[in-house]
Amino acid sequence: MKRCKSSAQNPVASKSKDIATVAETTQTKKKVLSKIKSNVGQTSVKGLVATKAQKENPEVQQLKVFEDDSEVDHVENSHNATSQDLSELHASSVQASKIIKTEAANETFKERIAQYKKQLSKQLIFSDSLDMRNPQMVAEMAPQIYNTMREQEIQFQVEPDYLSKVQLPTEVKDTSRAFLVEWIIDVHRKFRLLPETLYVTVFLIDRFLSLKQIKKSQLHILGVTSLLISTKYEEIYPPELKDLLSVSENKFSRAEVLAMERDMLSVLDFNMTHPSAYRFLERFKKLSSTANDDQVFYFAQYLQEISLLDASLLKYRPSEIAAASLILSAKNIKRVNAWNKEMEKATYLKEDHMNKVVEDVRSFALEVNPKFLTTLKYKFSKQEYLDVASIAFKF
């Protein structure tokens, strides 16, 4: 009773005590805040301070922990900024590590490629090793490509006497075929088609005639259809069927050509191309001593297209026709032998074996009926072929 009375009688003393308690509590909060600022963690700042204050002074649990909430927000923002900086630093470190690893891998890859090219160039022919500087030439694959071509030319070779075996002698003859091929060459020239298109067209004609018997009246349709198929296969912008019908003077209908196309694709089982003599000629020119002489190449191409007129030359493979044409061309223009030991090694075609082929190609070029050469002479008299048709045969 005395104590209560004493307290009641001394209100000033009681108030002073409360002020001292609040001051002590405020001082404690400041110390806790300073400690939290230096040790920012994942726990809420406000929660840590509140818990500390509650433990030391249970009497002021209901008091506001911080007098100014902006101070708490400042601390929390500092914590968030620090976390963001650490995250960005970590991401930059990871990105830098990836870049370093990628650069190291690229350097290793370049070193391995350089070693591979150096080792491969020792195995390649000189002309192919020069092409290693141009990735589009795929020079490292040239020997494999050539070997594959040699295998396929045997696989798709047509028998030279197929006309007498398959076709009726009263319907399709050697002369009929020659007239058709000469007309195809003319149409091919008028449409300015790729050289390979001509060889594919003649191949389709020969292969189809070797597998199925037709009438003479269908021979023209066969030629147009073969040209239609080959242009679809080889050309970027093939001529339309109506244009092919127009150059044929509309002697047959669109439906007849499409029916022949279906028949051909079925009989040929969609095998529409094979390694042509033109592709082999391109390869042989690069390997030979006449690689930089375009006139020798065009004259060899001229001889090759003359050879297309003779069905009996089908007994020779396209690579042999190409080699014979190049040998004759180099001999006729440069008076040199284009088939030396290096060519034999690179092409697997021996000069002794080529002598018979060269002789047959030369004989046909000299003895062919001039009326079959009208179109070819006109074609190769153009400047784009360096007027090789005007060169006399001196072989």
GROMACS .gro file of C-alpha atoms in nm:
model
  395
    1MET     CA    1   0.000   0.000   0.000
    2LYS     CA    2   0.280   0.229   0.077
    3ARG     CA    3   0.451   0.156  -0.250
    4CYS     CA    4   0.138   0.217  -0.454
    5LYS     CA    5   0.070   0.530  -0.266
    6SER     CA    6   0.422   0.642  -0.314
    7SER     CA    7   0.400   0.584  -0.686
    8ALA     CA    8   0.078   0.765  -0.711
    9GLN     CA    9   0.215   1.049  -0.516
   10ASN     CA   10   0.528   1.074  -0.742
   11PRO     CA   11   0.403   1.079  -1.106
   12VAL     CA   12   0.711   1.264  -1.223
   13ALA     CA   13   0.940   0.988  -1.109
   14SER     CA   14   0.728   0.726  -1.288
   15LYS     CA   15   0.730   0.922  -1.614
   16SER     CA   16   1.103   0.969  -1.598
   17LYS     CA   17   1.143   0.598  -1.559
   18ASP     CA   18   0.932   0.531  -1.870
   19ILE     CA   19   1.134   0.783  -2.072
   20ALA     CA   20   1.455   0.616  -1.966
   21THR     CA   21   1.316   0.280  -2.069
   22VAL     CA   22   1.216   0.408  -2.414
   23ALA     CA   23   1.556   0.568  -2.461
   24GLU     CA   24   1.727   0.248  -2.367
   25THR     CA   25   1.508   0.058  -2.611
   26THR     CA   26   1.580   0.306  -2.892
   27GLN     CA   27   1.951   0.275  -2.829
   28THR     CA   28   1.920  -0.103  -2.848
   29LYS     CA   29   1.733  -0.080  -3.180
   30LYS     CA   30   2.006   0.136  -3.327
   31LYS     CA   31   2.274  -0.112  -3.227
   32VAL     CA   32   2.077  -0.401  -3.380
   33LEU     CA   33   2.019  -0.203  -3.700
   34SER     CA   34   2.390  -0.125  -3.730
   35LYS     CA   35   2.474  -0.492  -3.689
   36ILE     CA   36   2.218  -0.597  -3.954
   37LYS     CA   37   2.349  -0.343  -4.202
   38SER     CA   38   2.694  -0.498  -4.181
   39ASN     CA   39   2.561  -0.856  -4.198
   40VAL     CA   40   2.279  -0.857  -4.451
   41GLY     CA   41   2.122  -1.201  -4.465
   42GLN     CA   42   1.819  -1.373  -4.607
   43THR     CA   43   1.615  -1.315  -4.287
   44SER     CA   44   1.390  -1.012  -4.279
   45VAL     CA   45   1.557  -0.709  -4.125
   46LYS     CA   46   1.245  -0.596  -3.958
   47GLY     CA   47   1.188  -0.938  -3.805
   48LEU     CA   48   1.540  -0.956  -3.658
   49VAL     CA   49   1.518  -0.615  -3.494
   50ALA     CA   50   1.171  -0.680  -3.362
   51THR     CA   51   1.275  -1.012  -3.211
   52LYS     CA   52   1.585  -0.859  -3.045
   53ALA     CA   53   1.386  -0.574  -2.901
   54GLN     CA   54   1.119  -0.806  -2.768
   55LYS     CA   55   1.376  -1.030  -2.592
   56GLU     CA   56   1.553  -0.741  -2.417
   57ASN     CA   57   1.244  -0.539  -2.325
   58PRO     CA   58   0.923  -0.741  -2.310
   59GLU     CA   59   0.746  -0.436  -2.177
   60VAL     CA   60   0.770  -0.255  -2.511
   61GLN     CA   61   0.651  -0.537  -2.740
   62GLN     CA   62   0.370  -0.322  -2.869
   63LEU     CA   63   0.599  -0.029  -2.946
   64LYS     CA   64   0.695   0.051  -3.301
   65VAL     CA   65   1.026  -0.119  -3.371
   66PHE     CA   66   1.160   0.154  -3.594
   67GLU     CA   67   1.067   0.513  -3.565
   68ASP     CA   68   1.107   0.564  -3.934
   69ASP     CA   69   1.004   0.287  -4.178
   70SER     CA   70   1.200   0.450  -4.456
   71GLU     CA   71   1.518   0.339  -4.283
   72VAL     CA   72   1.404  -0.025  -4.302
   73ASP     CA   73   1.314   0.012  -4.669
   74HIS     CA   74   1.658   0.155  -4.733
   75VAL     CA   75   1.824  -0.146  -4.576
   76GLU     CA   76   1.603  -0.393  -4.763
   77ASN     CA   77   1.666  -0.212  -5.092
   78SER     CA   78   2.038  -0.230  -5.026
   79HIS     CA   79   2.004  -0.601  -4.969
   80ASN     CA   80   1.809  -0.647  -5.295
   81ALA     CA   81   2.060  -0.438  -5.491
   82THR     CA   82   2.346  -0.642  -5.350
   83SER     CA   83   2.173  -0.968  -5.447
   84GLN     CA   84   2.105  -0.839  -5.799
   85ASP     CA   85   2.468  -0.734  -5.839
   86LEU     CA   86   2.583  -1.075  -5.727
   87SER     CA   87   2.345  -1.243  -5.975
   88GLU     CA   88   2.469  -1.026  -6.261
   89LEU     CA   89   2.828  -1.091  -6.163
   90HIS     CA   90   2.762  -1.466  -6.159
   91ALA     CA   91   2.588  -1.454  -6.500
   92SER     CA   92   2.876  -1.254  -6.648
   93SER     CA   93   3.123  -1.501  -6.505
   94VAL     CA   94   2.934  -1.795  -6.655
   95GLN     CA   95   2.909  -1.619  -6.994
   96ALA     CA   96   3.280  -1.537  -6.991
   97SER     CA   97   3.358  -1.898  -6.907
   98LYS     CA   98   3.147  -2.018  -7.199
   99ILE     CA   99   3.319  -1.775  -7.438
  100ILE     CA  100   3.663  -1.891  -7.324
  101LYS     CA  101   3.567  -2.255  -7.368
  102THR     CA  102   3.416  -2.186  -7.713
  103GLU     CA  103   3.725  -1.999  -7.829
  104ALA     CA  104   3.946  -2.279  -7.703
  105ALA     CA  105   3.732  -2.536  -7.884
  106ASN     CA  106   3.744  -2.330  -8.204
  107GLU     CA  107   4.121  -2.307  -8.188
  108THR     CA  108   4.146  -2.681  -8.132
  109PHE     CA  109   3.909  -2.743  -8.422
  110LYS     CA  110   4.108  -2.513  -8.653
  111GLU     CA  111   4.431  -2.688  -8.561
  112ARG     CA  112   4.281  -3.028  -8.633
  113ILE     CA  113   4.136  -2.911  -8.965
  114ALA     CA  114   4.472  -2.764  -9.066
  115GLN     CA  115   4.647  -3.090  -8.980
  116TYR     CA  116   4.383  -3.289  -9.168
  117LYS     CA  117   4.414  -3.071  -9.479
  118LYS     CA  118   4.792  -3.087  -9.466
  119GLN     CA  119   4.784  -3.464  -9.441
  120LEU     CA  120   4.513  -3.495  -9.708
  121SER     CA  121   4.686  -3.264  -9.954
  122LYS     CA  122   4.977  -3.507  -9.965
  123GLN     CA  123   4.741  -3.779 -10.089
  124LEU     CA  124   4.549  -3.567 -10.342
  125ILE     CA  125   4.637  -3.485 -10.699
  126PHE     CA  126   4.795  -3.142 -10.738
  127SER     CA  127   4.488  -2.984 -10.901
  128ASP     CA  128   4.265  -3.115 -10.623
  129SER     CA  129   4.503  -2.991 -10.354
  130LEU     CA  130   4.475  -2.642 -10.505
  131ASP     CA  131   4.095  -2.665 -10.479
  132MET     CA  132   4.125  -2.722 -10.104
  133ARG     CA  133   4.126  -2.343 -10.070
  134ASN     CA  134   3.764  -2.336 -10.192
  135PRO     CA  135   3.528  -2.535  -9.964
  136GLN     CA  136   3.260  -2.545 -10.235
  137MET     CA  137   3.484  -2.760 -10.453
  138VAL     CA  138   3.483  -3.039 -10.188
  139ALA     CA  139   3.826  -3.135 -10.320
  140GLU     CA  140   3.881  -3.380 -10.037
  141MET     CA  141   3.594  -3.588 -10.175
  142ALA     CA  142   3.699  -3.571 -10.542
  143PRO     CA  143   3.861  -3.917 -10.557
  144GLN     CA  144   3.557  -4.082 -10.396
  145ILE     CA  145   3.320  -3.897 -10.629
  146TYR     CA  146   3.517  -4.006 -10.933
  147ASN     CA  147   3.523  -4.369 -10.817
  148THR     CA  148   3.146  -4.360 -10.764
  149MET     CA  149   3.096  -4.221 -11.114
  150ARG     CA  150   3.306  -4.502 -11.260
  151GLU     CA  151   3.093  -4.760 -11.079
  152GLN     CA  152   2.763  -4.607 -11.188
  153GLU     CA  153   2.859  -4.570 -11.554
  154ILE     CA  154   2.902  -4.948 -11.570
  155GLN     CA  155   2.574  -5.004 -11.387
  156PHE     CA  156   2.370  -4.794 -11.632
  157GLN     CA  157   2.556  -4.872 -11.953
  158VAL     CA  158   2.329  -4.950 -12.248
  159GLU     CA  159   2.408  -5.232 -12.489
  160PRO     CA  160   2.529  -5.094 -12.825
  161ASP     CA  161   2.318  -5.336 -13.031
  162TYR     CA  162   1.992  -5.277 -12.847
  163LEU     CA  163   1.820  -5.148 -13.162
  164SER     CA  164   1.856  -5.483 -13.340
  165LYS     CA  165   1.761  -5.677 -13.026
  166VAL     CA  166   1.461  -5.482 -12.902
  167GLN     CA  167   1.326  -5.265 -13.183
  168LEU     CA  168   1.174  -5.384 -13.508
  169PRO     CA  169   1.405  -5.313 -13.804
  170THR     CA  170   1.113  -5.166 -13.995
  171GLU     CA  171   1.034  -4.917 -13.719
  172VAL     CA  172   1.344  -4.778 -13.544
  173LYS     CA  173   1.686  -4.785 -13.714
  174ASP     CA  174   2.028  -4.631 -13.652
  175THR     CA  175   1.949  -4.348 -13.890
  176SER     CA  176   1.615  -4.284 -13.718
  177ARG     CA  177   1.796  -4.251 -13.386
  178ALA     CA  178   2.061  -4.024 -13.542
  179PHE     CA  179   1.799  -3.788 -13.686
  180LEU     CA  180   1.624  -3.774 -13.347
  181VAL     CA  181   1.947  -3.695 -13.159
  182GLU     CA  182   2.037  -3.426 -13.414
  183TRP     CA  183   1.693  -3.267 -13.364
  184ILE     CA  184   1.735  -3.284 -12.984
  185ILE     CA  185   2.071  -3.104 -13.015
  186ASP     CA  186   1.903  -2.827 -13.214
  187VAL     CA  187   1.618  -2.782 -12.964
  188HIS     CA  188   1.870  -2.792 -12.679
  189ARG     CA  189   2.062  -2.509 -12.845
  190LYS     CA  190   1.751  -2.297 -12.909
  191PHE     CA  191   1.645  -2.313 -12.545
  192ARG     CA  192   2.006  -2.250 -12.431
  193LEU     CA  193   1.996  -2.538 -12.188
  194LEU     CA  194   2.280  -2.669 -11.973
  195PRO     CA  195   2.527  -2.908 -12.143
  196GLU     CA  196   2.442  -3.190 -11.903
  197THR     CA  197   2.074  -3.173 -12.006
  198LEU     CA  198   2.163  -3.291 -12.357
  199TYR     CA  199   2.350  -3.598 -12.232
  200VAL     CA  200   2.072  -3.692 -11.990
  201THR     CA  201   1.815  -3.661 -12.270
  202VAL     CA  202   2.007  -3.894 -12.505
  203PHE     CA  203   2.065  -4.137 -12.218
  204LEU     CA  204   1.690  -4.152 -12.144
  205ILE     CA  205   1.615  -4.219 -12.512
  206ASP     CA  206   1.869  -4.500 -12.540
  207ARG     CA  207   1.777  -4.665 -12.213
  208PHE     CA  208   1.404  -4.658 -12.282
  209LEU     CA  209   1.450  -4.795 -12.634
  210SER     CA  210   1.668  -5.072 -12.493
  211LEU     CA  211   1.386  -5.180 -12.260
  212LYS     CA  212   1.066  -5.130 -12.457
  213GLN     CA  213   0.963  -5.160 -12.821
  214ILE     CA  214   0.788  -4.863 -12.980
  215LYS     CA  215   0.666  -4.758 -13.323
  216LYS     CA  216   0.843  -4.511 -13.548
  217SER     CA  217   0.552  -4.270 -13.510
  218GLN     CA  218   0.624  -4.252 -13.137
  219LEU     CA  219   0.991  -4.167 -13.175
  220HIS     CA  220   0.935  -3.791 -13.192
  221ILE     CA  221   0.712  -3.800 -12.883
  222LEU     CA  222   0.984  -3.998 -12.705
  223GLY     CA  223   1.240  -3.728 -12.785
  224VAL     CA  224   1.022  -3.444 -12.655
  225THR     CA  225   0.930  -3.639 -12.341
  226SER     CA  226   1.295  -3.724 -12.269
  227LEU     CA  227   1.385  -3.357 -12.305
  228LEU     CA  228   1.097  -3.261 -12.076
  229ILE     CA  229   1.213  -3.502 -11.804
  230SER     CA  230   1.580  -3.407 -11.828
  231THR     CA  231   1.507  -3.033 -11.806
  232LYS     CA  232   1.299  -3.091 -11.493
  233TYR     CA  233   1.594  -3.277 -11.346
  234GLU     CA  234   1.881  -3.049 -11.451
  235GLU     CA  235   1.750  -2.700 -11.520
  236ILE     CA  236   1.662  -2.429 -11.269
  237TYR     CA  237   1.402  -2.286 -11.507
  238PRO     CA  238   1.293  -2.570 -11.738
  239PRO     CA  239   1.093  -2.484 -12.050
  240GLU     CA  240   0.719  -2.540 -12.029
  241LEU     CA  241   0.554  -2.825 -12.212
  242LYS     CA  242   0.364  -2.588 -12.438
  243ASP     CA  243   0.696  -2.446 -12.559
  244LEU     CA  244   0.829  -2.793 -12.639
  245LEU     CA  245   0.508  -2.871 -12.826
  246SER     CA  246   0.547  -2.547 -13.018
  247VAL     CA  247   0.897  -2.632 -13.144
  248SER     CA  248   0.758  -2.971 -13.242
  249GLU     CA  249   0.504  -2.793 -13.464
  250ASN     CA  250   0.223  -2.937 -13.248
  251LYS     CA  251   0.240  -3.273 -13.421
  252PHE     CA  252   0.110  -3.438 -13.105
  253SER     CA  253  -0.094  -3.337 -12.805
  254ARG     CA  254  -0.012  -3.258 -12.447
  255ALA     CA  255  -0.195  -3.571 -12.332
  256GLU     CA  256   0.024  -3.791 -12.553
  257VAL     CA  257   0.343  -3.646 -12.404
  258LEU     CA  258   0.218  -3.690 -12.047
  259ALA     CA  259   0.117  -4.049 -12.122
  260MET     CA  260   0.467  -4.116 -12.261
  261GLU     CA  261   0.619  -3.952 -11.954
  262ARG     CA  262   0.430  -4.185 -11.721
  263ASP     CA  263   0.533  -4.481 -11.933
  264MET     CA  264   0.900  -4.381 -11.936
  265LEU     CA  265   0.923  -4.319 -11.562
  266SER     CA  266   0.760  -4.654 -11.495
  267VAL     CA  267   0.986  -4.847 -11.733
  268LEU     CA  268   1.303  -4.670 -11.613
  269ASP     CA  269   1.199  -4.710 -11.249
  270PHE     CA  270   1.272  -4.338 -11.202
  271ASN     CA  271   1.645  -4.384 -11.269
  272MET     CA  272   1.678  -4.074 -11.482
  273THR     CA  273   2.046  -3.996 -11.494
  274HIS     CA  274   2.392  -4.143 -11.497
  275PRO     CA  275   2.751  -4.010 -11.509
  276SER     CA  276   2.776  -3.849 -11.851
  277ALA     CA  277   3.077  -3.805 -12.076
  278TYR     CA  278   3.053  -3.431 -12.015
  279ARG     CA  279   3.114  -3.469 -11.640
  280PHE     CA  280   3.411  -3.694 -11.705
  281LEU     CA  281   3.546  -3.442 -11.959
  282GLU     CA  282   3.531  -3.167 -11.697
  283ARG     CA  283   3.728  -3.386 -11.459
  284PHE     CA  284   3.989  -3.490 -11.715
  285LYS     CA  285   4.043  -3.131 -11.831
  286LYS     CA  286   4.127  -3.025 -11.475
  287LEU     CA  287   4.378  -3.308 -11.438
  288SER     CA  288   4.545  -3.268 -11.778
  289SER     CA  289   4.820  -3.040 -11.900
  290THR     CA  290   4.557  -2.851 -12.104
  291ALA     CA  291   4.359  -2.743 -11.797
  292ASN     CA  292   4.381  -2.374 -11.886
  293ASP     CA  293   4.304  -2.412 -12.256
  294ASP     CA  294   3.932  -2.358 -12.319
  295GLN     CA  295   3.968  -2.418 -12.691
  296VAL     CA  296   4.088  -2.774 -12.629
  297PHE     CA  297   3.793  -2.832 -12.397
  298TYR     CA  298   3.530  -2.700 -12.642
  299PHE     CA  299   3.676  -2.896 -12.930
  300ALA     CA  300   3.664  -3.211 -12.714
  301GLN     CA  301   3.301  -3.131 -12.631
  302TYR     CA  302   3.234  -3.091 -13.003
  303LEU     CA  303   3.374  -3.439 -13.068
  304GLN     CA  304   3.171  -3.583 -12.783
  305GLU     CA  305   2.843  -3.450 -12.919
  306ILE     CA  306   2.931  -3.589 -13.262
  307SER     CA  307   2.977  -3.926 -13.089
  308LEU     CA  308   2.622  -3.905 -12.953
  309LEU     CA  309   2.495  -3.961 -13.307
  310ASP     CA  310   2.646  -4.311 -13.331
  311ALA     CA  311   2.472  -4.586 -13.134
  312SER     CA  312   2.762  -4.827 -13.190
  313LEU     CA  313   2.986  -4.611 -12.968
  314LEU     CA  314   2.768  -4.708 -12.674
  315LYS     CA  315   2.999  -5.007 -12.635
  316TYR     CA  316   3.240  -4.764 -12.470
  317ARG     CA  317   3.179  -4.613 -12.131
  318PRO     CA  318   3.122  -4.235 -12.101
  319SER     CA  319   3.461  -4.195 -11.931
  320GLU     CA  320   3.632  -4.360 -12.227
  321ILE     CA  321   3.450  -4.137 -12.479
  322ALA     CA  322   3.551  -3.831 -12.276
  323ALA     CA  323   3.914  -3.941 -12.258
  324ALA     CA  324   3.927  -4.016 -12.632
  325SER     CA  325   3.775  -3.678 -12.716
  326LEU     CA  326   4.028  -3.495 -12.499
  327ILE     CA  327   4.320  -3.690 -12.648
  328LEU     CA  328   4.204  -3.611 -13.003
  329SER     CA  329   4.141  -3.246 -12.920
  330ALA     CA  330   4.482  -3.191 -12.762
  331LYS     CA  331   4.649  -3.368 -13.050
  332ASN     CA  332   4.454  -3.172 -13.312
  333ILE     CA  333   4.503  -2.826 -13.158
  334LYS     CA  334   4.819  -2.841 -12.946
  335ARG     CA  335   4.997  -3.134 -13.103
  336VAL     CA  336   5.058  -3.279 -12.757
  337ASN     CA  337   4.974  -3.607 -12.591
  338ALA     CA  338   4.729  -3.526 -12.312
  339TRP     CA  339   4.736  -3.880 -12.172
  340ASN     CA  340   5.060  -3.916 -11.978
  341LYS     CA  341   5.150  -4.133 -11.680
  342GLU     CA  342   4.993  -3.890 -11.433
  343MET     CA  343   4.663  -3.906 -11.623
  344GLU     CA  344   4.672  -4.284 -11.626
  345LYS     CA  345   4.727  -4.290 -11.250
  346ALA     CA  346   4.451  -4.037 -11.180
  347THR     CA  347   4.188  -4.184 -11.414
  348TYR     CA  348   4.274  -4.558 -11.410
  349LEU     CA  349   4.257  -4.550 -11.790
  350LYS     CA  350   4.570  -4.683 -11.959
  351GLU     CA  351   4.687  -4.529 -12.285
  352ASP     CA  352   4.717  -4.870 -12.448
  353HIS     CA  353   4.353  -4.941 -12.372
  354MET     CA  354   4.249  -4.596 -12.500
  355ASN     CA  355   4.406  -4.642 -12.845
  356LYS     CA  356   4.109  -4.845 -12.973
  357VAL     CA  357   3.855  -4.597 -12.834
  358VAL     CA  358   4.042  -4.303 -12.984
  359GLU     CA  359   4.051  -4.471 -13.322
  360ASP     CA  360   3.675  -4.542 -13.327
  361VAL     CA  361   3.583  -4.189 -13.221
  362ARG     CA  362   3.820  -4.042 -13.480
  363SER     CA  363   3.682  -4.266 -13.756
  364PHE     CA  364   3.322  -4.173 -13.688
  365ALA     CA  365   3.402  -3.800 -13.673
  366LEU     CA  366   3.569  -3.824 -14.014
  367GLU     CA  367   3.312  -4.051 -14.179
  368VAL     CA  368   2.979  -3.928 -14.040
  369ASN     CA  369   2.728  -3.803 -14.295
  370PRO     CA  370   2.766  -3.422 -14.313
  371LYS     CA  371   2.389  -3.371 -14.303
  372PHE     CA  372   2.394  -3.486 -13.939
  373LEU     CA  373   2.657  -3.225 -13.853
  374THR     CA  374   2.470  -2.917 -13.974
  375THR     CA  375   2.329  -2.831 -13.632
  376LEU     CA  376   2.650  -2.912 -13.445
  377LYS     CA  377   2.863  -2.703 -13.678
  378TYR     CA  378   2.627  -2.410 -13.638
  379LYS     CA  379   2.626  -2.448 -13.259
  380PHE     CA  380   3.003  -2.472 -13.216
  381SER     CA  381   3.075  -2.194 -13.465
  382LYS     CA  382   2.949  -1.945 -13.206
  383GLN     CA  383   3.197  -1.732 -13.016
  384GLU     CA  384   3.086  -1.878 -12.685
  385TYR     CA  385   3.250  -2.202 -12.804
  386LEU     CA  386   3.546  -2.013 -12.955
  387ASP     CA  387   3.437  -2.116 -13.307
  388VAL     CA  388   3.592  -2.463 -13.271
  389ALA     CA  389   3.369  -2.597 -13.550
  390SER     CA  390   3.589  -2.412 -13.800
  391ILE     CA  391   3.897  -2.611 -13.690
  392ALA     CA  392   3.978  -2.881 -13.943
  393PHE     CA  393   4.019  -3.240 -13.833
  394LYS     CA  394   4.393  -3.309 -13.854
  395PHE     CA  395   4.413  -3.622 -13.646
   0.00000   0.00000   0.00000
